[in-house]
C-alpha cells in the first residue's frame, strides 16, 4: 500500500503544477503579463499552499479523520480547479471593468488570491496530511517526509512535461482541468476503504461518483464558449488559442480586427494606427542614405512592414517569437497583411530575435524594434547595453537601430523620464551618435555615423520627395514640427534630473520604471508607494533581520527545542528563498544568453525538480544507516552559500553561448534542486527528534520552505534584481545563509554549556 500511496502523491504533485500553470496563464491574459503581475500570482499560489500545508499538519493530528480529510481535500481540489479558471476569465465582467482596461496591483493581488485560494490551500494541505498517512502505512517518520517530498517533486516534473508537450498544444484549459479531475477522483475512490465509519465511507463514495458524473455531464467545450463570450462580451471572438508561449485571441468589432497576445493588443487591421506606422516605419529609413536590408523585431504585420516596403529594400526579415502568432495572423489576415507577408522581399522568421541578431554580422542597414516598452524580463532584453552591442555588430557602416518608448508632448513625469533616460544612458554607452525624436512616443535612433545628427527637416523632406514615398502625415510642415530642436532641448532638460542608471540585462532598471508607471496609472496611491521603494535600503533591512533573529533566538533558547526549531525553520525558509531565486536568476540568464525558448526553460525547470527529488530520496534512504546531526545541516547551509557566490560570478562575469555553456546551465539547475532536496528531509529528522507529529512537522517546515519561495517570487524579479542587480540579489541569499549559520553556532555553543533544554 505504501508504494501505491507514493503513486498517489506523484499524481498530486503533477496535478499541482498543472493547476498552478493553468491559473497563471489565464490570469496573465487579464493582467497583461508584466513581471510584477507574474510575481504576485506565483507568490499568492505559494503562500496559499503554505497555509494549506500548515493547516493540514495541524488537522492531521486527529488520526481518525486523516483519511477522510485527505479524500475530501482531493475532491475539493478537483472541483475547484475548473471554477477557478472560469473566475480568472470573467472577473472583469463581473466587476464592471472593460476588458481592455488594466487594474492596479492591489486588485491584482486580491483577485489572484481569490482565484488561487481553494485550489492552492487544498493542494497544500494534501502534502502534510499525506506525510502523516504515509507514516501510518509504513511506520516511517523522518524518512517518510523525505520520500513524500521527493515523489511529489517527481510528480511536478512529470506534470510540467505533460502539460508542455501533451496538453497545451492540443487541449483548451477546461479540457485540461477535466483530465486532472478524471485522474484524481478514481484514485481517491480507491482510498475510501481506509475510512472507518461505514456511513462516512458511503457518503464519500457518493460524493466522488457524483463529481465524476458532473465532469461527464458538463462538457468542457460548453464552459470554454461560455467563459470566452463573457470575457470578451463587447467583441466577437474569431479565434482563441493557447500556444507554448502564450494566449492568442482575434476579435472583431465594427469591421476592425484586433490581435491580442496575452491580453495585449499587438496588431489592428485593416486600419492600423496611421501616426505610429508612418513615423516609425519611415523616419528610421529616411535618416539612412540608402537602406537595403532591414530587420523588424516583432509587431511588424498590419502596417509597419508596408511602410518599409515603400523603399527600394532588398530584404526585410520579420522576426516573431511565437510561430502560432504568425499562423493566426496569416489565417485572419487582411489585404494589407497579405500584401506585406506575400512580398518576395519579406522573410517571416519564427525565432527569438535576440538570438538572430547575435548570429548576424554586418547584415542589416536598419534594425527596427517593434516592442514598445520593457514590460517583463524577456522584453527588457531589447533595451539593454548588451542588446545594443549585439545590434551594433549586426549593422553595416552607417546602419541605424531604431526603437520607441512611451513619451508625451506636454509633460514627462519623473518616472517616465527615468524609464527613457535609463535606456538612453545604455544606448549612449554603445553608439557614438544617438538622436531622440520626442513625442507621444519617443523615437530613438542610434548609429556609428554622425549623419543621423546632421539630417535636418529639409533633408528628410527632400528624401521623401526624391524616393517618391507616399505618406499622409509626413508632409514638410509636420516633419519640421516633429524634428524641432526646441522640442529636443525640452526633452533633454528632463535628463538633468533623471536617473544616471544604465539599463542592463542583469540589472534591468527600466523594467522597474515601467512597473512604476503602470501602477501609477491604474492604482495611483500604491504607485507612489511602489515608486518610493527606489530608496529602499537593502543593507539596513538585512541587518535588522539579523538582529531580530538573534533576539528571537535568545527569547526561545530556554524553551524545549525552541532554539533548534528556530534555527532549522529559518534555514529551510532561506533555502526556499534560495530555490526560487536561483530559478529566476538562472532562467533569466539563460534567456539572455540563448533566447527565450519556452521548451528548453521547461526542461531546465524539470531538471531542477529532478535534482530536488533525487536529493530528498537519497538522504531519506541514508537516514537509517547514517547518523546526521546539526553539524551536517550547517555544512549544507555553507555549501549553498558558496554555490550561490559561484553562480553569481558565472552568470555576471562569464556570459556565453554554445552547447557546452548550455550543459553548464543544466548542471546548475540540477545542483540547485539537489541542495534543496538534501536539506528538507534532514531538517525534518532533526526537528522531529523522535516525536510522532509527522504531519505537523512536515507542515511547519514545508510552510517555511514555501514562505521563503513566496518572498523570493514576490521581491526578486520585481524589486531586487531591477534595483540592485543580479549579483547583489544573490548576495542576499548569502547573507541569509550566514545568519542561519550564526543561529546554529549559537545553538551549539549554548548546547555545550548545557543552557539549552
PDB file of C-alpha atoms in Angstrom, residues 149 545 549 553 562-579 630 633-634 636-638 640-641 675-684 686-687 700-709 733-744:
ATOM      1  CA  UNK A 149       8.542  15.375  -0.681  1.00  0.00           C
ATOM      2  CA  UNK A 545      16.563  40.956  10.091  1.00  0.00           C
ATOM      3  CA  UNK A 549      16.570  36.578  14.536  1.00  0.00           C
ATOM      4  CA  UNK A 553      16.892  33.025  19.442  1.00  0.00           C
ATOM      5  CA  UNK A 562      12.804  26.398  20.703  1.00  0.00           C
ATOM      6  CA  UNK A 563      16.297  27.462  19.615  1.00  0.00           C
ATOM      7  CA  UNK A 564      16.773  24.366  17.471  1.00  0.00           C
ATOM      8  CA  UNK A 565      13.362  24.831  15.867  1.00  0.00           C
ATOM      9  CA  UNK A 566      14.118  28.473  15.060  1.00  0.00           C
ATOM     10  CA  UNK A 567      17.488  27.578  13.516  1.00  0.00           C
ATOM     11  CA  UNK A 568      16.025  24.810  11.358  1.00  0.00           C
ATOM     12  CA  UNK A 569      12.913  26.731  10.338  1.00  0.00           C
ATOM     13  CA  UNK A 570      14.926  29.812   9.368  1.00  0.00           C
ATOM     14  CA  UNK A 571      17.362  27.615   7.449  1.00  0.00           C
ATOM     15  CA  UNK A 572      14.550  25.960   5.477  1.00  0.00           C
ATOM     16  CA  UNK A 573      12.864  29.324   4.799  1.00  0.00           C
ATOM     17  CA  UNK A 574      16.134  30.762   3.468  1.00  0.00           C
ATOM     18  CA  UNK A 575      16.580  27.618   1.360  1.00  0.00           C
ATOM     19  CA  UNK A 576      13.102  28.142  -0.113  1.00  0.00           C
ATOM     20  CA  UNK A 577      14.186  31.710  -0.914  1.00  0.00           C
ATOM     21  CA  UNK A 578      17.382  30.321  -2.448  1.00  0.00           C
ATOM     22  CA  UNK A 579      15.492  27.818  -4.619  1.00  0.00           C
ATOM     23  CA  UNK A 630      23.068  19.688  13.188  1.00  0.00           C
ATOM     24  CA  UNK A 633      22.911  20.708   8.340  1.00  0.00           C
ATOM     25  CA  UNK A 634      25.359  23.599   8.879  1.00  0.00           C
ATOM     26  CA  UNK A 636      24.741  22.106   3.722  1.00  0.00           C
ATOM     27  CA  UNK A 637      23.972  25.721   4.642  1.00  0.00           C
ATOM     28  CA  UNK A 638      27.594  26.662   3.925  1.00  0.00           C
ATOM     29  CA  UNK A 640      24.507  26.603  -0.536  1.00  0.00           C
ATOM     30  CA  UNK A 641      26.181  29.928   0.247  1.00  0.00           C
ATOM     31  CA  UNK A 675      20.807  21.087  -2.392  1.00  0.00           C
ATOM     32  CA  UNK A 676      17.175  21.888  -1.592  1.00  0.00           C
ATOM     33  CA  UNK A 677      16.243  18.213  -1.638  1.00  0.00           C
ATOM     34  CA  UNK A 678      19.091  17.217   0.659  1.00  0.00           C
ATOM     35  CA  UNK A 679      18.262  19.801   3.308  1.00  0.00           C
ATOM     36  CA  UNK A 680      14.496  19.401   3.703  1.00  0.00           C
ATOM     37  CA  UNK A 681      14.340  15.759   4.962  1.00  0.00           C
ATOM     38  CA  UNK A 682      17.357  16.351   7.216  1.00  0.00           C
ATOM     39  CA  UNK A 683      15.623  19.313   8.837  1.00  0.00           C
ATOM     40  CA  UNK A 684      12.548  17.126   9.313  1.00  0.00           C
ATOM     41  CA  UNK A 686      16.385  16.954  13.377  1.00  0.00           C
ATOM     42  CA  UNK A 687      13.217  18.882  14.196  1.00  0.00           C
ATOM     43  CA  UNK A 700       5.710  23.602   9.574  1.00  0.00           C
ATOM     44  CA  UNK A 701       8.901  23.035   7.587  1.00  0.00           C
ATOM     45  CA  UNK A 702       7.185  22.894   4.195  1.00  0.00           C
ATOM     46  CA  UNK A 703       5.313  26.069   5.134  1.00  0.00           C
ATOM     47  CA  UNK A 704       8.652  27.752   5.890  1.00  0.00           C
ATOM     48  CA  UNK A 705      10.050  26.467   2.589  1.00  0.00           C
ATOM     49  CA  UNK A 706       7.090  27.872   0.644  1.00  0.00           C
ATOM     50  CA  UNK A 707       7.142  31.157   2.566  1.00  0.00           C
ATOM     51  CA  UNK A 708      10.776  31.662   1.556  1.00  0.00           C
ATOM     52  CA  UNK A 709       9.866  30.902  -2.045  1.00  0.00           C
ATOM     53  CA  UNK A 733      20.896  34.649  -0.125  1.00  0.00           C
ATOM     54  CA  UNK A 734      24.491  34.508   1.098  1.00  0.00           C
ATOM     55  CA  UNK A 735      23.629  36.902   3.939  1.00  0.00           C
ATOM     56  CA  UNK A 736      20.588  34.807   4.890  1.00  0.00           C
ATOM     57  CA  UNK A 737      22.717  31.663   4.996  1.00  0.00           C
ATOM     58  CA  UNK A 738      25.342  33.415   7.134  1.00  0.00           C
ATOM     59  CA  UNK A 739      22.541  34.412   9.519  1.00  0.00           C
ATOM     60  CA  UNK A 740      21.374  30.791   9.635  1.00  0.00           C
ATOM     61  CA  UNK A 741      24.922  29.609  10.370  1.00  0.00           C
ATOM     62  CA  UNK A 742      25.173  32.179  13.147  1.00  0.00           C
ATOM     63  CA  UNK A 743      21.990  30.791  14.741  1.00  0.00           C
ATOM     64  CA  UNK A 744      23.366  27.245  14.514  1.00  0.00           C
TER      65      UNK A 744
END
